[in-house]
PDB file of C-alpha atoms and ligand atoms in Angstrom:
ATOM      1  CA  MET A   1       7.632   6.217 -17.294  1.00  0.00           C
ATOM      2  CA  PRO A   2       3.884   5.929 -17.603  1.00  0.00           C
ATOM      3  CA  LEU A   3       1.874   6.529 -14.478  1.00  0.00           C
ATOM      4  CA  LEU A   4      -0.655   3.853 -13.686  1.00  0.00           C
ATOM      5  CA  ASN A   5      -4.306   4.413 -12.920  1.00  0.00           C
ATOM      6  CA  ILE A   6      -5.050   3.796  -9.235  1.00  0.00           C
ATOM      7  CA  LEU A   7      -8.262   1.806  -8.842  1.00  0.00           C
ATOM      8  CA  THR A   8     -10.607   2.932  -6.134  1.00  0.00           C
ATOM      9  CA  PHE A   9     -13.202   1.305  -3.945  1.00  0.00           C
ATOM     10  CA  PRO A  10     -15.463  -0.531  -4.751  1.00  0.00           C
ATOM     11  CA  ASP A  11     -13.491  -1.861  -7.739  1.00  0.00           C
ATOM     12  CA  SER A  12     -13.632  -5.659  -7.505  1.00  0.00           C
ATOM     13  CA  MET A  13      -9.931  -5.901  -8.411  1.00  0.00           C
ATOM     14  CA  LEU A  14      -9.203  -4.660  -4.886  1.00  0.00           C
ATOM     15  CA  ARG A  15     -10.755  -7.876  -3.538  1.00  0.00           C
ATOM     16  CA  GLU A  16      -8.649 -10.283  -5.616  1.00  0.00           C
ATOM     17  CA  LYS A  17      -6.238 -12.649  -3.949  1.00  0.00           C
ATOM     18  CA  CYS A  18      -3.007 -12.115  -5.855  1.00  0.00           C
ATOM     19  CA  ASP A  19      -0.787 -14.811  -7.330  1.00  0.00           C
ATOM     20  CA  PRO A  20       2.842 -15.274  -6.369  1.00  0.00           C
ATOM     21  CA  VAL A  21       5.351 -14.053  -8.946  1.00  0.00           C
ATOM     22  CA  GLU A  22       7.112 -17.000 -10.542  1.00  0.00           C
ATOM     23  CA  GLU A  23       9.550 -15.186 -12.763  1.00  0.00           C
ATOM     24  CA  ILE A  24      11.152 -11.765 -12.588  1.00  0.00           C
ATOM     25  CA  ASP A  25      11.016 -10.687 -16.224  1.00  0.00           C
ATOM     26  CA  ASN A  26      11.096  -7.343 -18.013  1.00  0.00           C
ATOM     27  CA  ASP A  27       7.355  -6.867 -17.615  1.00  0.00           C
ATOM     28  CA  LEU A  28       7.704  -7.210 -13.868  1.00  0.00           C
ATOM     29  CA  ILE A  29      10.624  -4.770 -13.734  1.00  0.00           C
ATOM     30  CA  GLN A  30       8.526  -2.304 -15.747  1.00  0.00           C
ATOM     31  CA  LEU A  31       5.625  -2.803 -13.337  1.00  0.00           C
ATOM     32  CA  LEU A  32       7.906  -2.084 -10.354  1.00  0.00           C
ATOM     33  CA  ASP A  33       9.194   1.112 -12.002  1.00  0.00           C
ATOM     34  CA  ASP A  34       5.704   2.288 -12.894  1.00  0.00           C
ATOM     35  CA  MET A  35       4.333   1.464  -9.449  1.00  0.00           C
ATOM     36  CA  ALA A  36       7.060   3.504  -7.745  1.00  0.00           C
ATOM     37  CA  ASP A  37       6.447   6.471 -10.067  1.00  0.00           C
ATOM     38  CA  THR A  38       2.718   6.211  -9.439  1.00  0.00           C
ATOM     39  CA  MET A  39       3.209   6.016  -5.665  1.00  0.00           C
ATOM     40  CA  TYR A  40       5.466   9.103  -5.585  1.00  0.00           C
ATOM     41  CA  GLU A  41       3.161  11.041  -7.849  1.00  0.00           C
ATOM     42  CA  ALA A  42       0.010  10.261  -5.818  1.00  0.00           C
ATOM     43  CA  PRO A  43       1.738  10.878  -3.337  1.00  0.00           C
ATOM     44  CA  GLY A  44       1.559   7.844  -1.104  1.00  0.00           C
ATOM     45  CA  VAL A  45       3.818   5.813   1.179  1.00  0.00           C
ATOM     46  CA  GLY A  46       2.984   2.447  -0.360  1.00  0.00           C
ATOM     47  CA  LEU A  47       1.271   0.817  -3.304  1.00  0.00           C
ATOM     48  CA  ALA A  48       0.285  -2.764  -4.061  1.00  0.00           C
ATOM     49  CA  ALA A  49      -0.087  -4.263  -7.549  1.00  0.00           C
ATOM     50  CA  PRO A  50      -3.857  -4.935  -7.365  1.00  0.00           C
ATOM     51  CA  GLN A  51      -4.396  -1.192  -6.801  1.00  0.00           C
ATOM     52  CA  VAL A  52      -3.123  -0.638 -10.329  1.00  0.00           C
ATOM     53  CA  GLY A  53      -4.859  -3.644 -11.834  1.00  0.00           C
ATOM     54  CA  TYR A  54      -2.301  -6.458 -11.519  1.00  0.00           C
ATOM     55  CA  THR A  55      -3.049  -9.574  -9.474  1.00  0.00           C
ATOM     56  CA  LYS A  56       0.586 -10.158  -8.628  1.00  0.00           C
ATOM     57  CA  ARG A  57       2.188 -10.277  -5.190  1.00  0.00           C
ATOM     58  CA  VAL A  58       4.235  -7.099  -5.582  1.00  0.00           C
ATOM     59  CA  ILE A  59       4.438  -3.978  -3.410  1.00  0.00           C
ATOM     60  CA  VAL A  60       6.421  -0.740  -3.309  1.00  0.00           C
ATOM     61  CA  VAL A  61       6.945   1.232  -0.107  1.00  0.00           C
ATOM     62  CA  ASP A  62       8.680   4.471   0.823  1.00  0.00           C
ATOM     63  CA  ILE A  63       7.804   6.277   4.041  1.00  0.00           C
ATOM     64  CA  LYS A  64      10.420   8.995   3.640  1.00  0.00           C
ATOM     65  CA  PRO A  65       8.609  12.328   3.360  1.00  0.00           C
ATOM     66  CA  ARG A  66       9.123  14.133   0.091  1.00  0.00           C
ATOM     67  CA  GLU A  67      10.934  17.431   0.521  1.00  0.00           C
ATOM     68  CA  CYS A  68      10.070  20.838  -0.819  1.00  0.00           C
ATOM     69  CA  ALA A  69      12.536  23.051  -2.648  1.00  0.00           C
ATOM     70  CA  GLN A  70      14.082  25.645  -0.341  1.00  0.00           C
ATOM     71  CA  GLU A  71      12.962  28.624  -2.379  1.00  0.00           C
ATOM     72  CA  SER A  72       9.341  27.561  -2.158  1.00  0.00           C
ATOM     73  CA  THR A  73       6.972  30.052  -0.619  1.00  0.00           C
ATOM     74  CA  GLU A  74       4.017  29.316   1.593  1.00  0.00           C
ATOM     75  CA  GLU A  75       1.596  29.768  -1.281  1.00  0.00           C
ATOM     76  CA  GLU A  76       3.455  27.572  -3.685  1.00  0.00           C
ATOM     77  CA  GLU A  77       5.208  24.448  -2.532  1.00  0.00           C
ATOM     78  CA  ILE A  78       7.672  23.097  -5.046  1.00  0.00           C
ATOM     79  CA  LEU A  79       8.224  19.393  -4.512  1.00  0.00           C
ATOM     80  CA  LEU A  80      11.682  18.104  -5.237  1.00  0.00           C
ATOM     81  CA  PRO A  81      11.911  14.932  -7.325  1.00  0.00           C
ATOM     82  CA  PRO A  82      11.540  11.947  -5.003  1.00  0.00           C
ATOM     83  CA  ASP A  83      14.738  10.825  -3.341  1.00  0.00           C
ATOM     84  CA  ARG A  84      14.476   7.090  -3.962  1.00  0.00           C
ATOM     85  CA  SER A  85      17.147   6.097  -1.452  1.00  0.00           C
ATOM     86  CA  GLU A  86      14.551   4.490   0.822  1.00  0.00           C
ATOM     87  CA  LEU A  87      12.352   2.923  -1.835  1.00  0.00           C
ATOM     88  CA  ILE A  88      11.618  -0.703  -1.040  1.00  0.00           C
ATOM     89  CA  GLU A  89      10.298  -2.987  -3.757  1.00  0.00           C
ATOM     90  CA  LEU A  90       9.215  -6.425  -2.652  1.00  0.00           C
ATOM     91  CA  ILE A  91       8.163  -9.404  -4.705  1.00  0.00           C
ATOM     92  CA  ASN A  92       6.176 -12.140  -2.932  1.00  0.00           C
ATOM     93  CA  PRO A  93       6.417 -10.331   0.427  1.00  0.00           C
ATOM     94  CA  GLU A  94       5.485 -12.226   3.557  1.00  0.00           C
ATOM     95  CA  ILE A  95       5.276 -11.295   7.206  1.00  0.00           C
ATOM     96  CA  VAL A  96       7.326 -13.955   8.965  1.00  0.00           C
ATOM     97  CA  PHE A  97       7.254 -12.457  12.455  1.00  0.00           C
ATOM     98  CA  SER A  98       5.132  -9.889  14.230  1.00  0.00           C
ATOM     99  CA  ASP A  99       4.811  -8.614  17.771  1.00  0.00           C
ATOM    100  CA  GLY A 100       3.088  -5.945  19.842  1.00  0.00           C
ATOM    101  CA  GLU A 101       0.083  -3.841  18.974  1.00  0.00           C
ATOM    102  CA  VAL A 102      -0.390  -0.201  18.141  1.00  0.00           C
ATOM    103  CA  THR A 103      -3.307   1.890  16.946  1.00  0.00           C
ATOM    104  CA  GLY A 104      -2.662   4.612  14.403  1.00  0.00           C
ATOM    105  CA  GLU A 105      -4.312   6.564  11.635  1.00  0.00           C
ATOM    106  CA  GLU A 106      -4.398   4.938   8.239  1.00  0.00           C
ATOM    107  CA  GLY A 107      -5.660   5.814   4.795  1.00  0.00           C
ATOM    108  CA  CYS A 108      -5.388   4.251   1.352  1.00  0.00           C
ATOM    109  CA  LEU A 109      -4.880   5.609  -2.156  1.00  0.00           C
ATOM    110  CA  SER A 110      -7.753   3.363  -3.233  1.00  0.00           C
ATOM    111  CA  ILE A 111     -10.110   4.916  -0.657  1.00  0.00           C
ATOM    112  CA  PRO A 112      -9.234   8.570  -1.198  1.00  0.00           C
ATOM    113  CA  GLY A 113     -10.387  11.070   1.393  1.00  0.00           C
ATOM    114  CA  PHE A 114     -10.993   8.622   4.234  1.00  0.00           C
ATOM    115  CA  VAL A 115      -8.860   7.731   7.238  1.00  0.00           C
ATOM    116  CA  SER A 116      -9.433   5.751  10.377  1.00  0.00           C
ATOM    117  CA  ASP A 117      -7.539   4.473  13.381  1.00  0.00           C
ATOM    118  CA  VAL A 118      -6.450   0.909  12.699  1.00  0.00           C
ATOM    119  CA  LYS A 119      -4.912  -1.563  15.111  1.00  0.00           C
ATOM    120  CA  ARG A 120      -1.755  -3.179  13.715  1.00  0.00           C
ATOM    121  CA  LYS A 121       1.221  -5.142  14.924  1.00  0.00           C
ATOM    122  CA  PHE A 122       3.902  -2.762  16.188  1.00  0.00           C
ATOM    123  CA  GLU A 123       6.832  -4.754  14.936  1.00  0.00           C
ATOM    124  CA  VAL A 124       7.162  -7.030  11.927  1.00  0.00           C
ATOM    125  CA  THR A 125       9.781  -8.933  10.003  1.00  0.00           C
ATOM    126  CA  VAL A 126       9.040  -9.054   6.288  1.00  0.00           C
ATOM    127  CA  GLU A 127      10.666 -11.329   3.756  1.00  0.00           C
ATOM    128  CA  GLY A 128      10.490 -10.853   0.027  1.00  0.00           C
ATOM    129  CA  TYR A 129      12.564 -10.710  -3.129  1.00  0.00           C
ATOM    130  CA  ASN A 130      14.021  -7.632  -4.771  1.00  0.00           C
ATOM    131  CA  ARG A 131      14.167  -7.161  -8.540  1.00  0.00           C
ATOM    132  CA  ASP A 132      17.498  -8.999  -8.660  1.00  0.00           C
ATOM    133  CA  GLY A 133      15.897 -12.066  -7.127  1.00  0.00           C
ATOM    134  CA  GLU A 134      17.694 -11.672  -3.808  1.00  0.00           C
ATOM    135  CA  LEU A 135      15.763 -12.618  -0.675  1.00  0.00           C
ATOM    136  CA  LEU A 136      15.531  -9.660   1.688  1.00  0.00           C
ATOM    137  CA  GLU A 137      14.625  -9.748   5.362  1.00  0.00           C
ATOM    138  CA  ILE A 138      13.407  -6.435   6.735  1.00  0.00           C
ATOM    139  CA  LYS A 139      12.864  -5.952  10.463  1.00  0.00           C
ATOM    140  CA  CYS A 140      10.920  -2.806  11.220  1.00  0.00           C
ATOM    141  CA  GLU A 141       8.455  -1.180  13.555  1.00  0.00           C
ATOM    142  CA  ASP A 142       5.859   1.535  13.836  1.00  0.00           C
ATOM    143  CA  LEU A 143       5.024   3.365  10.569  1.00  0.00           C
ATOM    144  CA  LEU A 144       7.080   1.178   8.251  1.00  0.00           C
ATOM    145  CA  ALA A 145       5.652  -1.953   9.882  1.00  0.00           C
ATOM    146  CA  ARG A 146       2.144  -0.501   9.465  1.00  0.00           C
ATOM    147  CA  VAL A 147       2.689   0.235   5.779  1.00  0.00           C
ATOM    148  CA  PHE A 148       3.963  -3.289   5.118  1.00  0.00           C
ATOM    149  CA  GLN A 149       0.948  -4.791   6.865  1.00  0.00           C
ATOM    150  CA  HIS A 150      -1.393  -2.527   4.887  1.00  0.00           C
ATOM    151  CA  GLU A 151       0.232  -3.287   1.517  1.00  0.00           C
ATOM    152  CA  ILE A 152       0.537  -7.029   2.087  1.00  0.00           C
ATOM    153  CA  ASP A 153      -3.165  -7.049   3.078  1.00  0.00           C
ATOM    154  CA  HIS A 154      -3.914  -5.617  -0.383  1.00  0.00           C
ATOM    155  CA  LEU A 155      -2.373  -8.742  -1.931  1.00  0.00           C
ATOM    156  CA  ASP A 156      -5.034 -10.805  -0.167  1.00  0.00           C
ATOM    157  CA  GLY A 157      -7.869  -8.468  -1.110  1.00  0.00           C
ATOM    158  CA  ILE A 158      -8.033  -6.922   2.354  1.00  0.00           C
ATOM    159  CA  LEU A 159      -8.561  -3.179   2.841  1.00  0.00           C
ATOM    160  CA  PHE A 160      -7.894  -1.205   6.015  1.00  0.00           C
ATOM    161  CA  ILE A 161     -11.617  -0.791   6.581  1.00  0.00           C
ATOM    162  CA  ASP A 162     -11.858  -4.562   7.046  1.00  0.00           C
ATOM    163  CA  ARG A 163      -9.546  -4.259  10.056  1.00  0.00           C
ATOM    164  CA  LEU A 164     -11.946  -2.050  12.013  1.00  0.00           C
ATOM    165  CA  GLY A 165     -14.430  -3.238  14.598  1.00  0.00           C
ATOM    166  CA  ARG A 166     -17.796  -4.190  13.129  1.00  0.00           C
ATOM    167  CA  LEU A 167     -19.698  -1.052  14.118  1.00  0.00           C
ATOM    168  CA  LYS A 168     -16.950   1.337  13.055  1.00  0.00           C
ATOM    169  CA  ARG A 169     -16.507  -0.571   9.819  1.00  0.00           C
ATOM    170  CA  GLU A 170     -20.187  -0.437   8.903  1.00  0.00           C
ATOM    171  CA  LEU A 171     -20.385   3.300   9.632  1.00  0.00           C
ATOM    172  CA  LEU A 172     -17.265   4.116   7.616  1.00  0.00           C
ATOM    173  CA  LYS A 173     -18.305   1.835   4.744  1.00  0.00           C
ATOM    174  CA  LYS A 174     -21.635   3.613   4.476  1.00  0.00           C
ATOM    175  CA  LYS A 175     -19.852   6.973   4.282  1.00  0.00           C
ATOM    176  CA  ILE A 176     -17.365   5.674   1.728  1.00  0.00           C
ATOM    177  CA  GLU A 177     -20.086   4.109  -0.404  1.00  0.00           C
ATOM    178  CA  LYS A 178     -21.949   7.416  -0.431  1.00  0.00           C
ATOM    179  CA  VAL A 179     -18.916   9.198  -1.842  1.00  0.00           C
ATOM    180  CA  LEU A 180     -17.092   6.561  -3.880  1.00  0.00           C
ATOM    181  CA  GLY A 181     -19.692   4.186  -5.129  1.00  0.00           C
ATOM    182  CA  LYS A 182     -22.325   1.578  -4.694  1.00  0.00           C
ATOM    183  CA  GLU A 183     -22.560  -0.973  -1.953  1.00  0.00           C
ATOM    184  CA  GLU A 184     -19.789  -3.501  -1.934  1.00  0.00           C
ATOM    185  CA  LYS A 185     -20.781  -7.145  -1.922  1.00  0.00           C
ATOM    186  CA  TYR A 186     -17.539  -8.434  -0.515  1.00  0.00           C
ATOM    187  CA  ALA A 187     -16.649  -9.133   3.064  1.00  0.00           C
ATOM    188  CA  VAL A 188     -13.206 -10.602   3.375  1.00  0.00           C
ATOM    189  CA  LEU A 189     -12.815 -10.666   7.141  1.00  0.00           C
TER     190      LEU A 189
HETATM  191 NI1  LIG B   1      -3.947   0.939   0.490  1.00  0.00          NI
END
């Protein structure tokens, strides 16, 4: 499967509001496969379609850590092929319930090398369709809930840096712009 190119800040595609998927066709199935491969290869715990150049409401998530082969030494870690048993693909995902608050460290494949503490809901219920067109309802908390909130934000053009307080956001944005690119014109939140 071809790996997709992950767009990085300040690519304007990351600020697009994505369109709902109206039909699950072969192109969409291919996109889901490629997005999962790209996420595992990065490696990351989630990926949203606009990060790979598609303005569709599609995300893939897997928070299960990838294991190393047993014979690996300290110098050379051999990663086993991803165990996809906990891969979640969601089409048109929506947060239908959320509760509590928790602050935790967050990064993004589209803002490589930067992390920050971000306040998120502790618990969420997410609804979305799988590739077979079945409506799923996923109740989760903590890290998985955080990843869903982060990825669904991507579908509305929102990055984790937008979720910081104003001062923190401006400081981090300046640092990011120094490393990754020119000043960004957008301000979503
Ligand atoms: Ni991200």
